PDB file of C-alpha atoms in Angstrom:
ATOM      1  CA  UNK A  67     -47.437  28.967 -58.766  1.00  0.00           C
ATOM      2  CA  UNK A  68     -44.028  28.690 -59.360  1.00  0.00           C
ATOM      3  CA  UNK A  69     -42.523  30.840 -61.421  1.00  0.00           C
ATOM      4  CA  UNK A  70     -39.442  29.108 -63.989  1.00  0.00           C
ATOM      5  CA  UNK A  71     -36.301  29.832 -63.523  1.00  0.00           C
ATOM      6  CA  UNK A  72     -34.094  31.327 -66.146  1.00  0.00           C
ATOM      7  CA  UNK A  73     -31.034  29.881 -67.518  1.00  0.00           C
ATOM      8  CA  UNK A  74     -28.240  31.997 -67.976  1.00  0.00           C
ATOM      9  CA  UNK A  75     -26.809  33.165 -71.336  1.00  0.00           C
ATOM     10  CA  UNK A  76     -23.578  31.177 -71.633  1.00  0.00           C
ATOM     11  CA  UNK A  77     -20.977  33.260 -74.099  1.00  0.00           C
ATOM     12  CA  UNK A  78     -17.583  31.159 -75.046  1.00  0.00           C
ATOM     13  CA  UNK A  79     -15.209  31.040 -77.513  1.00  0.00           C
ATOM     14  CA  UNK A  80     -15.220  28.105 -80.220  1.00  0.00           C
ATOM     15  CA  UNK A  81     -12.007  28.705 -81.599  1.00  0.00           C
ATOM     16  CA  UNK A  82     -10.357  28.790 -78.076  1.00  0.00           C
ATOM     17  CA  UNK A  83     -12.299  25.471 -77.156  1.00  0.00           C
ATOM     18  CA  UNK A  84     -11.115  24.055 -80.371  1.00  0.00           C
ATOM     19  CA  UNK A  85      -7.705  24.957 -80.676  1.00  0.00           C
ATOM     20  CA  UNK A  86      -7.901  24.104 -76.971  1.00  0.00           C
ATOM     21  CA  UNK A  87      -8.764  20.321 -78.146  1.00  0.00           C
ATOM     22  CA  UNK A  88      -6.271  20.163 -80.668  1.00  0.00           C
ATOM     23  CA  UNK A  89      -3.448  20.970 -78.439  1.00  0.00           C
ATOM     24  CA  UNK A  90      -4.402  18.667 -75.634  1.00  0.00           C
ATOM     25  CA  UNK A  91      -4.235  16.043 -78.278  1.00  0.00           C
ATOM     26  CA  UNK A  92      -0.639  16.627 -79.577  1.00  0.00           C
ATOM     27  CA  UNK A  93       0.178  16.966 -75.921  1.00  0.00           C
ATOM     28  CA  UNK A  94      -1.185  13.856 -74.743  1.00  0.00           C
ATOM     29  CA  UNK A  95      -0.092  12.396 -77.754  1.00  0.00           C
ATOM     30  CA  UNK A  96       3.838  13.514 -77.506  1.00  0.00           C
ATOM     31  CA  UNK A  97       3.081  13.179 -73.793  1.00  0.00           C
ATOM     32  CA  UNK A  98       1.984   9.631 -73.547  1.00  0.00           C
ATOM     33  CA  UNK A  99       4.048   7.954 -76.008  1.00  0.00           C
ATOM     34  CA  UNK A 100       7.529   9.343 -74.075  1.00  0.00           C
ATOM     35  CA  UNK A 101       5.950   7.750 -70.772  1.00  0.00           C
ATOM     36  CA  UNK A 102       5.599   4.478 -72.509  1.00  0.00           C
ATOM     37  CA  UNK A 103       8.866   4.385 -75.073  1.00  0.00           C
ATOM     38  CA  UNK A 104      10.924   6.852 -73.298  1.00  0.00           C
ATOM     39  CA  UNK A 105      14.292   5.320 -72.119  1.00  0.00           C
ATOM     40  CA  UNK A 106      16.169   6.886 -68.655  1.00  0.00           C
ATOM     41  CA  UNK A 107      14.864  10.357 -66.992  1.00  0.00           C
ATOM     42  CA  UNK A 108      12.647  10.538 -70.478  1.00  0.00           C
ATOM     43  CA  UNK A 109       9.238   9.018 -68.913  1.00  0.00           C
ATOM     44  CA  UNK A 110       9.596  11.235 -65.426  1.00  0.00           C
ATOM     45  CA  UNK A 111      10.242  14.466 -67.605  1.00  0.00           C
ATOM     46  CA  UNK A 112       7.281  13.714 -69.828  1.00  0.00           C
ATOM     47  CA  UNK A 113       5.157  12.883 -66.966  1.00  0.00           C
ATOM     48  CA  UNK A 114       6.157  16.413 -65.167  1.00  0.00           C
ATOM     49  CA  UNK A 115       5.433  18.763 -68.389  1.00  0.00           C
ATOM     50  CA  UNK A 116       2.211  16.564 -68.694  1.00  0.00           C
ATOM     51  CA  UNK A 117       1.461  18.104 -64.885  1.00  0.00           C
ATOM     52  CA  UNK A 118       2.013  21.199 -65.748  1.00  0.00           C
ATOM     53  CA  UNK A 119       0.950  21.885 -69.973  1.00  0.00           C
ATOM     54  CA  UNK A 120      -2.316  19.984 -69.603  1.00  0.00           C
ATOM     55  CA  UNK A 121      -3.825  21.971 -66.515  1.00  0.00           C
ATOM     56  CA  UNK A 122      -2.290  25.334 -68.400  1.00  0.00           C
ATOM     57  CA  UNK A 123      -4.184  24.000 -71.556  1.00  0.00           C
ATOM     58  CA  UNK A 124      -7.250  23.959 -70.008  1.00  0.00           C
ATOM     59  CA  UNK A 125      -7.207  27.352 -67.814  1.00  0.00           C
ATOM     60  CA  UNK A 126      -6.137  29.265 -71.069  1.00  0.00           C
ATOM     61  CA  UNK A 127      -8.932  27.313 -73.547  1.00  0.00           C
ATOM     62  CA  UNK A 128     -11.400  25.456 -72.367  1.00  0.00           C
ATOM     63  CA  UNK A 129     -11.881  27.278 -68.968  1.00  0.00           C
ATOM     64  CA  UNK A 130     -12.561  31.135 -70.327  1.00  0.00           C
ATOM     65  CA  UNK A 131     -17.362  31.320 -69.871  1.00  0.00           C
ATOM     66  CA  UNK A 132     -19.061  34.157 -69.610  1.00  0.00           C
ATOM     67  CA  UNK A 133     -22.771  33.628 -67.570  1.00  0.00           C
ATOM     68  CA  UNK A 134     -25.426  36.080 -68.041  1.00  0.00           C
ATOM     69  CA  UNK A 135     -28.660  35.908 -65.641  1.00  0.00           C
ATOM     70  CA  UNK A 136     -30.949  38.032 -64.749  1.00  0.00           C
ATOM     71  CA  UNK A 137     -28.978  39.216 -61.585  1.00  0.00           C
ATOM     72  CA  UNK A 138     -26.153  39.253 -62.029  1.00  0.00           C
ATOM     73  CA  UNK A 139     -22.330  38.342 -64.322  1.00  0.00           C
ATOM     74  CA  UNK A 140     -20.487  35.346 -63.845  1.00  0.00           C
ATOM     75  CA  UNK A 141     -17.065  35.594 -65.017  1.00  0.00           C
ATOM     76  CA  UNK A 142     -14.904  32.531 -65.408  1.00  0.00           C
ATOM     77  CA  UNK A 143     -11.936  33.287 -66.343  1.00  0.00           C
ATOM     78  CA  UNK A 144      -8.100  31.511 -66.474  1.00  0.00           C
ATOM     79  CA  UNK A 145      -7.517  31.269 -62.874  1.00  0.00           C
ATOM     80  CA  UNK A 146     -10.655  33.141 -61.116  1.00  0.00           C
ATOM     81  CA  UNK A 147     -14.477  33.094 -61.186  1.00  0.00           C
ATOM     82  CA  UNK A 148     -15.944  36.629 -60.626  1.00  0.00           C
ATOM     83  CA  UNK A 149     -19.074  37.215 -59.193  1.00  0.00           C
ATOM     84  CA  UNK A 150     -20.784  40.480 -59.876  1.00  0.00           C
ATOM     85  CA  UNK A 151     -23.780  41.372 -59.186  1.00  0.00           C
ATOM     86  CA  UNK A 152     -25.521  44.183 -62.157  1.00  0.00           C
ATOM     87  CA  UNK A 153     -26.505  46.691 -59.995  1.00  0.00           C
ATOM     88  CA  UNK A 154     -22.077  46.781 -59.212  1.00  0.00           C
ATOM     89  CA  UNK A 155     -20.884  47.826 -62.486  1.00  0.00           C
ATOM     90  CA  UNK A 156     -20.474  50.382 -63.608  1.00  0.00           C
ATOM     91  CA  UNK A 157     -19.460  49.399 -67.300  1.00  0.00           C
ATOM     92  CA  UNK A 158     -18.655  47.290 -69.995  1.00  0.00           C
ATOM     93  CA  UNK A 159     -15.643  48.687 -72.184  1.00  0.00           C
ATOM     94  CA  UNK A 160     -14.148  46.906 -75.340  1.00  0.00           C
ATOM     95  CA  UNK A 161     -10.784  48.337 -77.115  1.00  0.00           C
ATOM     96  CA  UNK A 162      -8.077  46.107 -77.437  1.00  0.00           C
ATOM     97  CA  UNK A 163      -9.844  43.345 -74.926  1.00  0.00           C
ATOM     98  CA  UNK A 164     -13.212  43.326 -73.828  1.00  0.00           C
ATOM     99  CA  UNK A 165     -13.764  44.137 -70.333  1.00  0.00           C
ATOM    100  CA  UNK A 166     -15.994  44.694 -66.770  1.00  0.00           C
ATOM    101  CA  UNK A 167     -15.180  47.961 -64.848  1.00  0.00           C
ATOM    102  CA  UNK A 168     -16.931  48.318 -61.581  1.00  0.00           C
ATOM    103  CA  UNK A 169     -18.484  51.137 -59.314  1.00  0.00           C
ATOM    104  CA  UNK A 170     -15.246  50.280 -57.151  1.00  0.00           C
ATOM    105  CA  UNK A 171     -12.796  51.503 -60.120  1.00  0.00           C
ATOM    106  CA  UNK A 172     -11.675  47.418 -60.466  1.00  0.00           C
ATOM    107  CA  UNK A 173     -11.832  46.164 -63.950  1.00  0.00           C
ATOM    108  CA  UNK A 174     -12.155  42.417 -64.455  1.00  0.00           C
ATOM    109  CA  UNK A 175     -10.870  41.011 -68.403  1.00  0.00           C
ATOM    110  CA  UNK A 176     -13.739  38.712 -70.567  1.00  0.00           C
ATOM    111  CA  UNK A 177     -11.217  36.288 -71.304  1.00  0.00           C
ATOM    112  CA  UNK A 178     -14.091  34.167 -72.852  1.00  0.00           C
ATOM    113  CA  UNK A 179     -15.210  37.267 -75.570  1.00  0.00           C
ATOM    114  CA  UNK A 180     -11.671  38.110 -76.902  1.00  0.00           C
ATOM    115  CA  UNK A 181     -11.728  40.853 -78.988  1.00  0.00           C
ATOM    116  CA  UNK A 182     -11.626  40.446 -83.033  1.00  0.00           C
ATOM    117  CA  UNK A 183      -9.355  43.220 -84.483  1.00  0.00           C
ATOM    118  CA  UNK A 184     -10.282  41.432 -88.073  1.00  0.00           C
ATOM    119  CA  UNK A 185     -14.024  40.568 -87.164  1.00  0.00           C
ATOM    120  CA  UNK A 186     -13.771  44.406 -86.843  1.00  0.00           C
ATOM    121  CA  UNK A 187     -12.175  44.887 -90.271  1.00  0.00           C
ATOM    122  CA  UNK A 188     -14.673  42.847 -91.940  1.00  0.00           C
ATOM    123  CA  UNK A 189     -17.226  44.342 -90.260  1.00  0.00           C
ATOM    124  CA  UNK A 190     -16.065  47.916 -91.360  1.00  0.00           C
ATOM    125  CA  UNK A 191     -15.320  46.284 -95.254  1.00  0.00           C
ATOM    126  CA  UNK A 192     -19.405  45.474 -94.931  1.00  0.00           C
ATOM    127  CA  UNK A 193     -20.820  48.238 -93.343  1.00  0.00           C
ATOM    128  CA  UNK A 194     -18.897  50.531 -96.287  1.00  0.00           C
ATOM    129  CA  UNK A 195     -20.127  48.025 -98.972  1.00  0.00           C
ATOM    130  CA  UNK A 196     -23.554  48.411 -97.853  1.00  0.00           C
ATOM    131  CA  UNK A 197     -23.787  52.585 -97.639  1.00  0.00           C
ATOM    132  CA  UNK A 198     -22.284  51.965-101.635  1.00  0.00           C
ATOM    133  CA  UNK A 199     -25.085  49.981-102.466  1.00  0.00           C
ATOM    134  CA  UNK A 200     -27.398  52.525-100.643  1.00  0.00           C
ATOM    135  CA  UNK A 201     -26.073  55.522-102.234  1.00  0.00           C
ATOM    136  CA  UNK A 202     -26.393  53.361-105.458  1.00  0.00           C
ATOM    137  CA  UNK A 203     -29.886  53.480-105.065  1.00  0.00           C
ATOM    138  CA  UNK A 204     -30.426  49.532-103.670  1.00  0.00           C
ATOM    139  CA  UNK A 205     -31.447  48.298-100.372  1.00  0.00           C
ATOM    140  CA  UNK A 206     -28.009  47.369 -99.125  1.00  0.00           C
ATOM    141  CA  UNK A 207     -27.093  44.588 -96.823  1.00  0.00           C
ATOM    142  CA  UNK A 208     -28.643  46.414 -94.452  1.00  0.00           C
ATOM    143  CA  UNK A 209     -29.707  42.976 -92.200  1.00  0.00           C
ATOM    144  CA  UNK A 210     -27.435  41.383 -90.193  1.00  0.00           C
ATOM    145  CA  UNK A 211     -28.287  37.939 -88.770  1.00  0.00           C
ATOM    146  CA  UNK A 212     -27.198  37.556 -85.066  1.00  0.00           C
ATOM    147  CA  UNK A 213     -26.801  33.283 -85.483  1.00  0.00           C
ATOM    148  CA  UNK A 214     -23.906  31.941 -82.818  1.00  0.00           C
ATOM    149  CA  UNK A 215     -21.912  34.271 -84.794  1.00  0.00           C
ATOM    150  CA  UNK A 216     -18.757  32.372 -82.801  1.00  0.00           C
ATOM    151  CA  UNK A 217     -20.439  32.693 -79.629  1.00  0.00           C
ATOM    152  CA  UNK A 218     -23.279  31.073 -77.813  1.00  0.00           C
ATOM    153  CA  UNK A 219     -26.225  32.376 -75.860  1.00  0.00           C
ATOM    154  CA  UNK A 220     -27.887  29.582 -74.340  1.00  0.00           C
ATOM    155  CA  UNK A 221     -30.603  29.927 -72.239  1.00  0.00           C
ATOM    156  CA  UNK A 222     -31.926  33.861 -72.727  1.00  0.00           C
ATOM    157  CA  UNK A 223     -34.686  35.902 -70.665  1.00  0.00           C
ATOM    158  CA  UNK A 224     -37.401  35.418 -73.338  1.00  0.00           C
ATOM    159  CA  UNK A 225     -36.247  39.067 -75.217  1.00  0.00           C
ATOM    160  CA  UNK A 226     -35.971  39.229 -79.083  1.00  0.00           C
ATOM    161  CA  UNK A 227     -33.092  41.344 -79.039  1.00  0.00           C
ATOM    162  CA  UNK A 228     -30.436  38.576 -77.527  1.00  0.00           C
ATOM    163  CA  UNK A 229     -28.763  36.019 -79.087  1.00  0.00           C
ATOM    164  CA  UNK A 230     -29.676  33.312 -81.053  1.00  0.00           C
ATOM    165  CA  UNK A 231     -30.856  33.763 -83.764  1.00  0.00           C
ATOM    166  CA  UNK A 232     -32.956  36.269 -84.110  1.00  0.00           C
ATOM    167  CA  UNK A 233     -32.773  38.637 -87.208  1.00  0.00           C
ATOM    168  CA  UNK A 234     -32.785  43.232 -86.719  1.00  0.00           C
ATOM    169  CA  UNK A 235     -33.310  44.785 -90.007  1.00  0.00           C
ATOM    170  CA  UNK A 236     -30.752  47.629 -91.264  1.00  0.00           C
ATOM    171  CA  UNK A 237     -28.526  47.135 -88.530  1.00  0.00           C
ATOM    172  CA  UNK A 238     -25.265  48.429 -88.244  1.00  0.00           C
ATOM    173  CA  UNK A 239     -22.938  45.310 -89.540  1.00  0.00           C
ATOM    174  CA  UNK A 240     -20.966  44.858 -86.384  1.00  0.00           C
ATOM    175  CA  UNK A 241     -18.252  41.888 -85.029  1.00  0.00           C
ATOM    176  CA  UNK A 242     -19.620  39.030 -83.185  1.00  0.00           C
ATOM    177  CA  UNK A 243     -17.685  39.873 -79.902  1.00  0.00           C
ATOM    178  CA  UNK A 244     -19.354  43.199 -80.702  1.00  0.00           C
ATOM    179  CA  UNK A 245     -22.514  41.825 -80.367  1.00  0.00           C
ATOM    180  CA  UNK A 246     -21.865  39.790 -77.515  1.00  0.00           C
ATOM    181  CA  UNK A 247     -20.529  43.043 -75.080  1.00  0.00           C
ATOM    182  CA  UNK A 248     -24.270  45.416 -77.234  1.00  0.00           C
ATOM    183  CA  UNK A 249     -26.718  42.216 -75.255  1.00  0.00           C
ATOM    184  CA  UNK A 250     -24.245  42.584 -72.402  1.00  0.00           C
ATOM    185  CA  UNK A 251     -24.421  46.221 -72.089  1.00  0.00           C
ATOM    186  CA  UNK A 252     -29.136  45.825 -72.787  1.00  0.00           C
ATOM    187  CA  UNK A 253     -28.826  43.482 -70.068  1.00  0.00           C
ATOM    188  CA  UNK A 254     -26.485  46.143 -67.558  1.00  0.00           C
ATOM    189  CA  UNK A 255     -29.047  48.418 -68.387  1.00  0.00           C
ATOM    190  CA  UNK A 256     -32.268  46.703 -67.953  1.00  0.00           C
ATOM    191  CA  UNK A 257     -30.734  45.065 -64.491  1.00  0.00           C
ATOM    192  CA  UNK A 258     -28.472  46.918 -63.149  1.00  0.00           C
ATOM    193  CA  UNK A 259     -31.381  48.879 -61.152  1.00  0.00           C
ATOM    194  CA  UNK A 260     -33.453  45.729 -60.169  1.00  0.00           C
ATOM    195  CA  UNK A 261     -33.496  44.799 -56.641  1.00  0.00           C
ATOM    196  CA  UNK A 262     -32.706  41.966 -57.316  1.00  0.00           C
ATOM    197  CA  UNK A 263     -29.553  42.443 -59.090  1.00  0.00           C
ATOM    198  CA  UNK A 264     -27.655  44.391 -55.880  1.00  0.00           C
ATOM    199  CA  UNK A 265     -25.036  42.670 -53.975  1.00  0.00           C
ATOM    200  CA  UNK A 266     -21.044  42.354 -53.105  1.00  0.00           C
ATOM    201  CA  UNK A 267     -18.243  41.039 -55.863  1.00  0.00           C
ATOM    202  CA  UNK A 268     -17.472  38.159 -55.176  1.00  0.00           C
ATOM    203  CA  UNK A 269     -13.999  36.222 -56.336  1.00  0.00           C
ATOM    204  CA  UNK A 270     -13.020  32.961 -55.998  1.00  0.00           C
ATOM    205  CA  UNK A 271      -9.441  31.834 -57.179  1.00  0.00           C
ATOM    206  CA  UNK A 272      -9.173  28.245 -59.223  1.00  0.00           C
ATOM    207  CA  UNK A 273      -7.171  26.390 -57.084  1.00  0.00           C
ATOM    208  CA  UNK A 274      -8.380  22.987 -58.786  1.00  0.00           C
ATOM    209  CA  UNK A 275      -6.008  24.948 -62.147  1.00  0.00           C
ATOM    210  CA  UNK A 276      -3.123  26.381 -60.369  1.00  0.00           C
ATOM    211  CA  UNK A 277      -2.301  23.470 -57.637  1.00  0.00           C
ATOM    212  CA  UNK A 278      -1.735  20.736 -60.491  1.00  0.00           C
ATOM    213  CA  UNK A 279       0.021  23.351 -63.149  1.00  0.00           C
ATOM    214  CA  UNK A 280       2.477  24.479 -59.430  1.00  0.00           C
ATOM    215  CA  UNK A 281       3.563  21.097 -58.499  1.00  0.00           C
ATOM    216  CA  UNK A 282       4.289  19.980 -62.307  1.00  0.00           C
ATOM    217  CA  UNK A 283       5.990  23.105 -62.587  1.00  0.00           C
ATOM    218  CA  UNK A 284       7.704  22.382 -58.897  1.00  0.00           C
ATOM    219  CA  UNK A 285       8.354  18.366 -59.626  1.00  0.00           C
ATOM    220  CA  UNK A 286      10.082  19.334 -63.573  1.00  0.00           C
ATOM    221  CA  UNK A 287      12.040  21.832 -61.905  1.00  0.00           C
ATOM    222  CA  UNK A 288      13.222  19.338 -59.415  1.00  0.00           C
ATOM    223  CA  UNK A 289      14.508  17.083 -61.830  1.00  0.00           C
ATOM    224  CA  UNK A 290      16.033  19.371 -64.322  1.00  0.00           C
ATOM    225  CA  UNK A 291      18.348  20.111 -61.206  1.00  0.00           C
ATOM    226  CA  UNK A 292      18.831  16.549 -60.450  1.00  0.00           C
ATOM    227  CA  UNK A 293      19.524  15.256 -63.746  1.00  0.00           C
TER     228      UNK A 293
END
């Protein structure tokens, strides 16, 4: 009997996805309009700008994602893909950015899970309101619903403690990205010692994103210098 494969949880920023799509629509509209209706050097400049700007928009908005599996964490940042076995991760830190710290001391930022200071302030206000309700003798608002909350957890490990619609009663109110980091820390604690979660860290550069952007920058520079 074969063991069914467990899908990775995928964490992305919906705000970044929406912003990226809107930027691509605006840049595409302006660029194509310049290509079709521009005169003289304008179409060439518009083409070079599109080759430069479109890959950068994709890299910083649509591309970032974090894939959490049973044995490893895969971090897809704008220009790199870092594969980190759980056994090689020392800590998951949250400050003004969320990052992975490995046992060698290297740090990798989680672009797909940006810190929301506004979300933290909102969560703090909700906690204060809940505590005030409890002090007044009410039941409070201590039930925090963990839905997508701005980040998606697809697949999962069959655990009731993950994202994807579970409820935790009397759980302190937390910002959505902080909840995601809590889930990743739980996975690190539970899967870190596993034999299958050991191995080497690999880093792959995304040349398919960087190369077009560099080509566009070089072409734009040449055109501006010549004209």
